[in-house]
Coordinates of C-alpha atoms in Angstrom, one line a residue:
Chain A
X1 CA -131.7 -10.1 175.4
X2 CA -128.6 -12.6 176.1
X3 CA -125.8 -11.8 178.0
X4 CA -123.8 -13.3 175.2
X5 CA -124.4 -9.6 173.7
X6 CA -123.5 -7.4 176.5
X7 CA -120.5 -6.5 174.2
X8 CA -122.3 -5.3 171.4
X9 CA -124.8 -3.4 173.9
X10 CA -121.8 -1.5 175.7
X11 CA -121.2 0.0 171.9
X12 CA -122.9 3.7 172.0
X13 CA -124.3 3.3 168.3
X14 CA -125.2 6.4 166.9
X15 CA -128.4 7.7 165.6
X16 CA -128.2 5.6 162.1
X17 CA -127.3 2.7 164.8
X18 CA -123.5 2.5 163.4
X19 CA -119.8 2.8 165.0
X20 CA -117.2 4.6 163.1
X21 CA -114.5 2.1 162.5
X22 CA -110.9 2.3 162.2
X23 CA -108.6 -0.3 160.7
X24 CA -104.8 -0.5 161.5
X25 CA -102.7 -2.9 159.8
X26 CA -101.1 -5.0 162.7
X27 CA -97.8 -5.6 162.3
X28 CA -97.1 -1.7 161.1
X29 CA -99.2 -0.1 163.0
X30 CA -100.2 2.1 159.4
X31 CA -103.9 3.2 159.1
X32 CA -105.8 1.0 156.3
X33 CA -108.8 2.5 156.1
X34 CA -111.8 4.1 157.7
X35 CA -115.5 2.6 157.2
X36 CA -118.2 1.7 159.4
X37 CA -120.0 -1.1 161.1
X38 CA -123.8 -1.6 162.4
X39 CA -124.6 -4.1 165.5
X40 CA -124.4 -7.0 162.3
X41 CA -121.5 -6.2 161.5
X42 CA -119.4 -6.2 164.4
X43 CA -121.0 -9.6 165.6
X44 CA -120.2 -11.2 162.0
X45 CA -117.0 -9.4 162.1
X46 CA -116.1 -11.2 165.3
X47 CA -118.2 -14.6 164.2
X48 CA -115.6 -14.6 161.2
X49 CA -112.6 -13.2 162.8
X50 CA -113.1 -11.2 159.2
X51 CA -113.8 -7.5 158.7
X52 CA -117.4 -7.1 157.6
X53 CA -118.4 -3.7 157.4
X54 CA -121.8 -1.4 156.4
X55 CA -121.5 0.1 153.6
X56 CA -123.8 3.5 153.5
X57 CA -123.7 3.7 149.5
X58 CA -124.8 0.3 149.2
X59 CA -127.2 -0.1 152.7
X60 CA -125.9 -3.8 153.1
X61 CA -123.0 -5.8 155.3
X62 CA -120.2 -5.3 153.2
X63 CA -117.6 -8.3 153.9
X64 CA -114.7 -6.5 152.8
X65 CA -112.4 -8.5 150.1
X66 CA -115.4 -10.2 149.0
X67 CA -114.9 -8.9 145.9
X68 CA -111.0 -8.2 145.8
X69 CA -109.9 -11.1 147.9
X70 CA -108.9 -8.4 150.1
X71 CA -110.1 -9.9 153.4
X72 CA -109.1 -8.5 156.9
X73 CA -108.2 -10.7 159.4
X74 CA -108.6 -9.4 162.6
X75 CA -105.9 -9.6 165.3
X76 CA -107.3 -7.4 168.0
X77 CA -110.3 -5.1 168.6
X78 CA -110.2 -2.5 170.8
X79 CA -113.4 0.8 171.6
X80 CA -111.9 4.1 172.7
X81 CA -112.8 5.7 176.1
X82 CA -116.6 6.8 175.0
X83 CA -117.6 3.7 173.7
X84 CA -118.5 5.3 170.2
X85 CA -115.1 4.4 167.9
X86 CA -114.0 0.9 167.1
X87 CA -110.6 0.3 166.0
X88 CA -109.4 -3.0 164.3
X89 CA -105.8 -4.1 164.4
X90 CA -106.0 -6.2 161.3
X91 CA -103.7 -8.5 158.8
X92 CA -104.6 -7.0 155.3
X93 CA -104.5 -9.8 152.7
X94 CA -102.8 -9.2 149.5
X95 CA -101.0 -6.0 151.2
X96 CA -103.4 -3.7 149.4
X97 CA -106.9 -2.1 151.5
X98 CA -107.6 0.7 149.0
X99 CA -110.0 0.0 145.9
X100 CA -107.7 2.5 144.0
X101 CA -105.0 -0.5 144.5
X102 CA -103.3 1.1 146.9
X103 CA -102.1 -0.2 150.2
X104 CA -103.8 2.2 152.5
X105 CA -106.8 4.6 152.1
X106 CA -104.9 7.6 153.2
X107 CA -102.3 8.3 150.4
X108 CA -102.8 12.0 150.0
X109 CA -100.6 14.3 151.8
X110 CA -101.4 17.9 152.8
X111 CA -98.2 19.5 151.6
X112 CA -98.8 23.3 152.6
X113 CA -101.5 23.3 149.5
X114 CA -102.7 20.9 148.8
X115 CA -103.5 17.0 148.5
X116 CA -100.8 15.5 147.0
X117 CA -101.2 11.4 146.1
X118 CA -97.7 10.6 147.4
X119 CA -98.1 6.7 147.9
X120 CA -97.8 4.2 144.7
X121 CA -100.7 1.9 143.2
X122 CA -99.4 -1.5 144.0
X123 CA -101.8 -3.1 141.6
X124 CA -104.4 -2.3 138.9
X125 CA -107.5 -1.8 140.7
X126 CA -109.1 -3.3 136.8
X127 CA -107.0 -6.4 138.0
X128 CA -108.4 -6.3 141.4
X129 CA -112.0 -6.3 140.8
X130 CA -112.0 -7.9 137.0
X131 CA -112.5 -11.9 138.5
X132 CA -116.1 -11.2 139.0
X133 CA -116.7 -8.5 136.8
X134 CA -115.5 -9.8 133.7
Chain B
X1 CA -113.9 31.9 146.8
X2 CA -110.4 32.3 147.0
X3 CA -107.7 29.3 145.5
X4 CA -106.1 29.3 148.3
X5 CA -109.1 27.4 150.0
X6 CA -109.2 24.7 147.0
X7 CA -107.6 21.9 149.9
X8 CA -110.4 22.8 152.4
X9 CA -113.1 22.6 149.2
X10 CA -111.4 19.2 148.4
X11 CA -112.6 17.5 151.9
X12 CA -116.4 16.0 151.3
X13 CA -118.1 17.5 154.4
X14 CA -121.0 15.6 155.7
X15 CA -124.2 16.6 156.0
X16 CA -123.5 18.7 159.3
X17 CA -120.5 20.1 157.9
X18 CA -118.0 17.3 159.4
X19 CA -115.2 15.3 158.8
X20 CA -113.9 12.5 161.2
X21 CA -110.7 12.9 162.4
X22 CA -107.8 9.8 163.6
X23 CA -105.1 11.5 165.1
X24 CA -102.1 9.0 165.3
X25 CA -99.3 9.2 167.5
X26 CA -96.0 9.5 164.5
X27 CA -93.1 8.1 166.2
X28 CA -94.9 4.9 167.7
X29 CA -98.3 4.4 165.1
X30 CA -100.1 4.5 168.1
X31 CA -103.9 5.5 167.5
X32 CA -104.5 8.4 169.9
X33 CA -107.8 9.5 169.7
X34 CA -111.1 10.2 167.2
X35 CA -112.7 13.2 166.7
X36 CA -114.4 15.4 164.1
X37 CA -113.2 18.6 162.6
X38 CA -115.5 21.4 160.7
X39 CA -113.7 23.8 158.1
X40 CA -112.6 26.1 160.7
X41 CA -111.4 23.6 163.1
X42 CA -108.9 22.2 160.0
X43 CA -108.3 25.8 158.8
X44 CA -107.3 26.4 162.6
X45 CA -105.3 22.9 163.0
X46 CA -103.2 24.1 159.7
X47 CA -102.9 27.6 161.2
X48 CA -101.6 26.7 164.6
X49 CA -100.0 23.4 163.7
X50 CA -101.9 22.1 166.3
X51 CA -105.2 19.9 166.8
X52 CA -108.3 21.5 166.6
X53 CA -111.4 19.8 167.0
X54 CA -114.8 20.5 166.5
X55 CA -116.6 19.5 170.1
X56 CA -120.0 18.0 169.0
X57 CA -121.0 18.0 172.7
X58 CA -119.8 21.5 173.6
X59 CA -120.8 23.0 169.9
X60 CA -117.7 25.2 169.5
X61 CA -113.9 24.9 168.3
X62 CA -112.1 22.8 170.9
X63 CA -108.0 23.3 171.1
X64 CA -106.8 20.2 172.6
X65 CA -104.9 20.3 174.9
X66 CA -106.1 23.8 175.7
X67 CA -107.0 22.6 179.7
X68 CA -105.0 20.1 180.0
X69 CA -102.1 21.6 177.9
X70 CA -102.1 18.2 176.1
X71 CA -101.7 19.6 173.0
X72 CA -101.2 18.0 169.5
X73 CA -98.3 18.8 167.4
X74 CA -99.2 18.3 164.2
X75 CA -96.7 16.3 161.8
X76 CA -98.0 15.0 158.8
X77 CA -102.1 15.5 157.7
X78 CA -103.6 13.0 155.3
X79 CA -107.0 12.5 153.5
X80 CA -108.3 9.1 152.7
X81 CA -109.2 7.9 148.8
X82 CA -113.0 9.3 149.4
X83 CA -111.8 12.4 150.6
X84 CA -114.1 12.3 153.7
X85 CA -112.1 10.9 156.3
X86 CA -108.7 13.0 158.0
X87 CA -105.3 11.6 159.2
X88 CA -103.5 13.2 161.8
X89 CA -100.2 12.1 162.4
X90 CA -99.1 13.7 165.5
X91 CA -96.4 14.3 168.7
X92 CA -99.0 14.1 172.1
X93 CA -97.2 17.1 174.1
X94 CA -97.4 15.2 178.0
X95 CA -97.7 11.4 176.5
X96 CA -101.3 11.4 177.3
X97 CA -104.5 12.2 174.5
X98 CA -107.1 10.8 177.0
X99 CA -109.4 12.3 179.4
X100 CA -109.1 9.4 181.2
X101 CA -105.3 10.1 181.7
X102 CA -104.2 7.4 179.5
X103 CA -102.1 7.5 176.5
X104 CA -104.5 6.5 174.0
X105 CA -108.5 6.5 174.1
X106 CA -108.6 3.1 172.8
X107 CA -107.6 1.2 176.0
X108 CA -110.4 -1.0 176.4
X109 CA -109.6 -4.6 174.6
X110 CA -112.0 -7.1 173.1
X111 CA -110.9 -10.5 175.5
X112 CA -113.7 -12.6 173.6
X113 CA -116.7 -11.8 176.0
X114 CA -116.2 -8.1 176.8
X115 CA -114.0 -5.1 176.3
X116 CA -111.5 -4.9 178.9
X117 CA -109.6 -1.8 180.6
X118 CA -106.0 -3.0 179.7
X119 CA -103.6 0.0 179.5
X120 CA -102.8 2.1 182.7
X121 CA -103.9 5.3 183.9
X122 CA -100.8 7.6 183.5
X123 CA -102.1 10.5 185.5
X124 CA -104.5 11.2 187.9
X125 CA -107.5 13.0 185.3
X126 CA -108.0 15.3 188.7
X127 CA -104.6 16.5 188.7
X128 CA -105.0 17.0 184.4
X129 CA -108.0 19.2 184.7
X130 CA -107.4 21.0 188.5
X131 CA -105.0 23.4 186.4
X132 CA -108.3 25.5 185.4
X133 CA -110.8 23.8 187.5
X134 CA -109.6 23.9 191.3

């Protein structure tokens, strides 16, 4: 093994060999989303300055914005203290990460009771996802 | 089953009962730390208004902060569009979420070739822990 991959050695991958991943929108500092990555993914996400994920449902890279045009450029990667969490400080294209259409995964607020969706769909995720799915 | 658990019923637990938690500083956007919370452990964190983690190492309920007295002060709680992922927006009590007495677990940078240590040590992780351990 090349020392070219010390960096994706240092990563503690878990048991199913992926890294939880967190991405942050740069220039905000708001939480996108939350998805995660296998030793692939991380070296094509770096190879293509691009966020390329694993998707568990679909057990394949997952280039995110492939579909949407929704591509993640990444600014800065950083791993937390145990070497188990990635976090990706990323420029969301198009302004929207969620498949609902919404600019960040998290849009549900705990108000004492519940979940409440509190943040506005910015576009029609039919819209989104109709170019290649016609 | 009472209603009053229908938000905890909401959150899709994994297979062991999990949920991964990002706990994000609220006045800066600063990402703190990652963890995973059980049902109790987010009962508990609503209950208190304070972190509670579930401590996969030690296998019990973990108060953060409970050693260290770096607590969490919870300020705003989010779930993400699957319903399996938390967001913790928080005050850190002390400045520092780290073991390693740093602000944030995610010091180490991506320079290109390796992650590098790039934010200081605020405090001596001796002098954190000697409170209970002398």
């Amino acid at each position: 093994m090349s020392m070219a991959h010390k960096w994706l050695n240092k990563v503690r991958w878990d048991e199913n060999g992926l890294v939880p991943v967190i991405a942050q929108e740069a220039a905000t500092g708001d939480i996108l989303m939350f998805a995660w990555m296998n030793r692939d993914a991380l070296a094509k996400t770096v190879e293509l300055g691009e966020a390329v994920y694993w998707s568990r449902s679909r057990k394949k890279l997952w280039h995110k914005g492939e579909e949407s045009g929704h591509t993640q450029r990444v600014v800065e990667m950083r791993l937390d203290c145990d070497e188990d969490v990635v976090l990706l400080k990323i420029e969301q294209v198009g302004g929207i990460a969620c498949h609902t259409g919404r600019h960040s995964c998290f849009f549900q607020k705990f108000d004492g009771e519940d979940w409440q969706a509190v943040d506005p769909v910015l576009q029609d995720p039919d819209t989104i996802y109709a170019k290649k799915h016609p």
